[in-house]
XYZ file of N, CA and C in Angstrom:
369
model
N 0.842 -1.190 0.000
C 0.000 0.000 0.000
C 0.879 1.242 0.000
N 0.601 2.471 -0.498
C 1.266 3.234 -0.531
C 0.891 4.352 0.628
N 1.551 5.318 1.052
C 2.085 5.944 1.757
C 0.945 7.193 1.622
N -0.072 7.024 2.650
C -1.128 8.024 2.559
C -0.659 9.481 2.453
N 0.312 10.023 3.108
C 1.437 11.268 2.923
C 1.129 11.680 1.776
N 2.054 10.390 1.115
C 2.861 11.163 -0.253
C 1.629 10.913 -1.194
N 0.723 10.190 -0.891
C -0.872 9.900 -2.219
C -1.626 11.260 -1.690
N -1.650 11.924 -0.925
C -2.011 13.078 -0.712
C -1.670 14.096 -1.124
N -0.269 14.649 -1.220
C 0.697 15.625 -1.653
C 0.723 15.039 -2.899
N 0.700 14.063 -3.489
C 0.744 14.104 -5.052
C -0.556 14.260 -5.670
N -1.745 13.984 -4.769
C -2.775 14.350 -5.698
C -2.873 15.811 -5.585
N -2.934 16.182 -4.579
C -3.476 17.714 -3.939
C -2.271 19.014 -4.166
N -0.932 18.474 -4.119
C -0.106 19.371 -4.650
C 0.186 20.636 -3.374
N 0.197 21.761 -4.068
C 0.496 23.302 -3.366
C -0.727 23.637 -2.551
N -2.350 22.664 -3.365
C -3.665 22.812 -2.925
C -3.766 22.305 -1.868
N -2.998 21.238 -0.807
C -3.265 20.296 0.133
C -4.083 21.110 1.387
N -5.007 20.697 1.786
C -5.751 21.264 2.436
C -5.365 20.591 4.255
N -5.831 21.292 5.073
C -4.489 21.157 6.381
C -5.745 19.905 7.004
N -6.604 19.395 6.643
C -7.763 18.549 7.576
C -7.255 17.332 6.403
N -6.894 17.548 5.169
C -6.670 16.497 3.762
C -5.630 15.610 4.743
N -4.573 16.726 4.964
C -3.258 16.390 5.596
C -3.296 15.428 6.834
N -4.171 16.529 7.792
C -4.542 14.827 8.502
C -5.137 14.188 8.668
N -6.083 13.335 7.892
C -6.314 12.143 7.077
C -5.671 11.642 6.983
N -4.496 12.125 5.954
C -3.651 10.956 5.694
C -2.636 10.834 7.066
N -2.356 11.566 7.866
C -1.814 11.579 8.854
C -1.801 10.274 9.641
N -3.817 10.531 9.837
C -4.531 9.388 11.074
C -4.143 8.399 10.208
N -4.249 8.042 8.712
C -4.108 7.009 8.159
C -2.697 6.237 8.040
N -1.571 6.762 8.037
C -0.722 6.605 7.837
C 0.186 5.835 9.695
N -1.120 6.580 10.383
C -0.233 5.924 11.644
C -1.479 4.796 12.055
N -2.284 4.292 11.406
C -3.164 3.195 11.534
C -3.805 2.847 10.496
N -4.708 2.970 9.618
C -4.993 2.337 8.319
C -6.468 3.314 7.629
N -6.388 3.295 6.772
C -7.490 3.782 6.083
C -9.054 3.177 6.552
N -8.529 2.215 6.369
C -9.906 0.868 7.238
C -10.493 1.792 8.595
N -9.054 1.360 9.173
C -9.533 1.996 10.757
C -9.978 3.434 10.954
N -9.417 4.878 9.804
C -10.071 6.032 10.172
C -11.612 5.793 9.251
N -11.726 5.340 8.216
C -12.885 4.672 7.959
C -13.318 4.741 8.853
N -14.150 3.706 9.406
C -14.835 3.279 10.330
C -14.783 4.376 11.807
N -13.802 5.032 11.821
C -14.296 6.209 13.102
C -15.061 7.554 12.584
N -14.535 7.861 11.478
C -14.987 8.303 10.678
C -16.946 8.143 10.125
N -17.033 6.883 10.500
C -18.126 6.360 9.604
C -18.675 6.341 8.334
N -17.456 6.084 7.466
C -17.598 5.865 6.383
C -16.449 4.790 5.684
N -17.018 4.973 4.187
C -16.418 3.750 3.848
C -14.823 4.125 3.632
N -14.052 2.945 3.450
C -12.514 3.134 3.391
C -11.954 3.775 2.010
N -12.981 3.271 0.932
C -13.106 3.704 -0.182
C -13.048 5.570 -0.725
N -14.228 5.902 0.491
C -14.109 7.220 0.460
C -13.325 7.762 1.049
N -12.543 7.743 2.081
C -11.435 7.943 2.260
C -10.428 8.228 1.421
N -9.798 6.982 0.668
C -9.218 6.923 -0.583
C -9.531 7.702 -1.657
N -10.285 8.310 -1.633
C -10.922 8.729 -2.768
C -10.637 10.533 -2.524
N -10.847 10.701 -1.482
C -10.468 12.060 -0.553
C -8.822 11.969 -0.746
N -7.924 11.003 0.127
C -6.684 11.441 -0.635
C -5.917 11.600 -1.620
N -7.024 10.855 -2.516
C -6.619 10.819 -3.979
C -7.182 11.956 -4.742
N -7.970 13.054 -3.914
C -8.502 14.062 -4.864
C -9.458 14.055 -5.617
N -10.390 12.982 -5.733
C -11.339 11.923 -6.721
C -12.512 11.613 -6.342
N -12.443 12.391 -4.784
C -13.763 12.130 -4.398
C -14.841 12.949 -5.199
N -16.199 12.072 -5.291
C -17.100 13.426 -6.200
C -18.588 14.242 -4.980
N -18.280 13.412 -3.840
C -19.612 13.549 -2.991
C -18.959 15.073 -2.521
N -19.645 15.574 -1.311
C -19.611 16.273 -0.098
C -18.677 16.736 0.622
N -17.550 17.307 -0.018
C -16.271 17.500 0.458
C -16.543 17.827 2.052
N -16.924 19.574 2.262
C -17.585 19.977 3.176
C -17.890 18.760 4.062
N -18.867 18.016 3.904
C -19.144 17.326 4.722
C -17.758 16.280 5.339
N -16.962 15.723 4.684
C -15.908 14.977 4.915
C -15.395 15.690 5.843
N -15.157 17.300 5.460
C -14.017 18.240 6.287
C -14.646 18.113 7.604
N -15.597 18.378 7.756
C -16.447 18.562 9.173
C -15.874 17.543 9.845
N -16.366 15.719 9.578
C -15.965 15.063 10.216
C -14.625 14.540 10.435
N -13.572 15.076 9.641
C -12.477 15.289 10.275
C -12.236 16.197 11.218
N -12.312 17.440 10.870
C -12.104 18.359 11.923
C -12.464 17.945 13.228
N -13.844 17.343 12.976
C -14.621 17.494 14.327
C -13.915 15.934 14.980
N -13.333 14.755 14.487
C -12.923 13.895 14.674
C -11.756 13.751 15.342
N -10.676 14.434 14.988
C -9.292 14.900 15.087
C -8.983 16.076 14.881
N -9.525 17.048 14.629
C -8.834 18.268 15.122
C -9.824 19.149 15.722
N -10.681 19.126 16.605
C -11.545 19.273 17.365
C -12.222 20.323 17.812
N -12.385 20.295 15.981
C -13.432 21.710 15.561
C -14.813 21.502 16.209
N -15.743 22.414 16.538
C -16.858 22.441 17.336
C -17.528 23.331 16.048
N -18.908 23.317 16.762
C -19.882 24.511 16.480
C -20.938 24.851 17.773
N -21.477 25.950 17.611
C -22.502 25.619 18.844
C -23.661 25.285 17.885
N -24.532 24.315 18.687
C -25.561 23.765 18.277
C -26.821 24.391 18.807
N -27.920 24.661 18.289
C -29.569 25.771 19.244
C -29.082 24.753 20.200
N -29.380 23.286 19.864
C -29.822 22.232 21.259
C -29.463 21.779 21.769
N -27.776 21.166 21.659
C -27.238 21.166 22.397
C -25.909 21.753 23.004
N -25.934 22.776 22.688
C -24.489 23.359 23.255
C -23.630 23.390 21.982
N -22.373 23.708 22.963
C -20.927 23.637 21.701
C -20.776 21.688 21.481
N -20.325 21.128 20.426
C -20.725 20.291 20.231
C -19.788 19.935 18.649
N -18.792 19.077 18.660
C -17.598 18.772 17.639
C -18.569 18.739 16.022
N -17.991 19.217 14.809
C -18.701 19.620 13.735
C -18.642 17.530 12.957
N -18.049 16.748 13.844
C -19.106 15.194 13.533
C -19.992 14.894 14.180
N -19.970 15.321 15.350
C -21.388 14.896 15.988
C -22.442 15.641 15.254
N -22.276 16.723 15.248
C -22.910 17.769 14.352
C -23.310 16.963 13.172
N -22.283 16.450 11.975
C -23.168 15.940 11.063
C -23.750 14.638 11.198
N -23.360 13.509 12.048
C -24.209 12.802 12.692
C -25.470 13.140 12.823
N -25.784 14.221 14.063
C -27.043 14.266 14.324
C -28.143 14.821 12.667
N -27.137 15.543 11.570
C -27.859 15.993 10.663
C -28.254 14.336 9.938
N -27.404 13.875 9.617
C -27.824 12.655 9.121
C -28.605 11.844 9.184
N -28.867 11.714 11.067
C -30.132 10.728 11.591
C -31.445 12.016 11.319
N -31.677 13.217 10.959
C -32.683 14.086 11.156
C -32.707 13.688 9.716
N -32.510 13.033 8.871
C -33.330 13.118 7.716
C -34.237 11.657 7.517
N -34.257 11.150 8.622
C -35.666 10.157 8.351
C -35.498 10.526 10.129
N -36.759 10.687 9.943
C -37.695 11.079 11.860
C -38.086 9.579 12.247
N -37.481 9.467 13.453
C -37.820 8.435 14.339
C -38.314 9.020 15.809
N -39.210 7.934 16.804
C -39.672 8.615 18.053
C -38.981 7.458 18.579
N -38.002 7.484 18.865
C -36.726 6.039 19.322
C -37.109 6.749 21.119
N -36.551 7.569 20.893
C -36.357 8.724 22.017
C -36.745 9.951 22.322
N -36.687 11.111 23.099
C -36.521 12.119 23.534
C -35.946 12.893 22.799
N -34.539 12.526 22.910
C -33.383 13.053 22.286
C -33.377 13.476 20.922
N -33.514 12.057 20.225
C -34.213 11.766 18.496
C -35.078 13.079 18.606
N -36.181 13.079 18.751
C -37.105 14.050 18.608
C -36.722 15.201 18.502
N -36.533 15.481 19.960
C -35.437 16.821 19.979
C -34.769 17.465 19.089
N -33.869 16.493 18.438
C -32.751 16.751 17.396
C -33.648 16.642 16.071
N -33.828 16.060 15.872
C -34.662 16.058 14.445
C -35.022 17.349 14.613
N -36.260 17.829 15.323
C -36.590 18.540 14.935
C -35.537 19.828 14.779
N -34.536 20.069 15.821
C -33.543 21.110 15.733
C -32.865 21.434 14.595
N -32.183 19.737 14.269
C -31.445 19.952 12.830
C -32.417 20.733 11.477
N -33.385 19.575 11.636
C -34.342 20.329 10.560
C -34.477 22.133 10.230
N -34.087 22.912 11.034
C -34.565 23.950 11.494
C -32.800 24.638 11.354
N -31.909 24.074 11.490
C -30.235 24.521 11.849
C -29.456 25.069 9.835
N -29.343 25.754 9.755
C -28.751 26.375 8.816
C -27.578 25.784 8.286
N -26.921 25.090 9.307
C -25.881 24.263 8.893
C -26.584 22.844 8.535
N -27.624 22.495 8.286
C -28.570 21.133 7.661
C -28.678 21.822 6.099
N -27.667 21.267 5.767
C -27.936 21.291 3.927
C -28.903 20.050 3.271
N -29.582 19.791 2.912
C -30.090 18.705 2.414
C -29.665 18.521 1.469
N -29.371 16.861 0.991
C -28.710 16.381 -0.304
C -29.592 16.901 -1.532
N -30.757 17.434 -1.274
C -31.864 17.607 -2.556
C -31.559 19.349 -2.854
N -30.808 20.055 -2.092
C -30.369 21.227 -2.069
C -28.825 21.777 -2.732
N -27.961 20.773 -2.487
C -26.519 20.427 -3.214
C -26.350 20.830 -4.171
């Protein structure tokens, strides 16, 4: 496998973006697989991010890095200051409404309503 670093700096160049950087960082000192999966997404997209090739939601990727490992926040109406993955977490579960919980509810309805909730039909 090659060297998440240098597949980064060769796709991204002078452009390398400082959250791109560590990606390959987390990846390089444990595996694409493994920030995958903390991440919650596939390993693929990952790859695809250091390769420059991704075509989805950049934005969205950045968030859950930041908010993953470099421990960017936002404040949230509902709950407080609150890391920009949990953040898109909670946007993610607010696009199909469940009454699981309290919480669920809560948030659904908040995100729905939060300016930072882009909907994919809005993109």
């Amino acid at each position: 496998m090659s060297d998440p670093l240098a597949v980064a700096r060769a796709a991204w160049g002078a452009d390398l973006p400082d959250w791109v950087l560590r990606l390959a960082e987390e990846c390089a000192q444990t595996s694409q697989s493994r920030v995958a999966a903390h991440l919650g997404r596939s390993a693929a997209l990952v790859s695809n991010v250091l390769r420059r090739k991704y075509p989805g939601d950049m934005e969205a990727v950045e968030d859950l890095v930041r908010g993953r490992y470099m421990r960017a926040t936002v404040r949230c109406p509902a709950l407080g200051e609150i890391s920009t993955a949990t953040c898109r977490d909670w946007i993610a579960l607010s696009r199909t409404y469940a009454n699981t919980n309290s919480e669920r509810v809560r948030m659904c309805n908040a995100c729905r309503r939060c300016p930072r909730n882009r909907k994919e039909s809005q993109t």
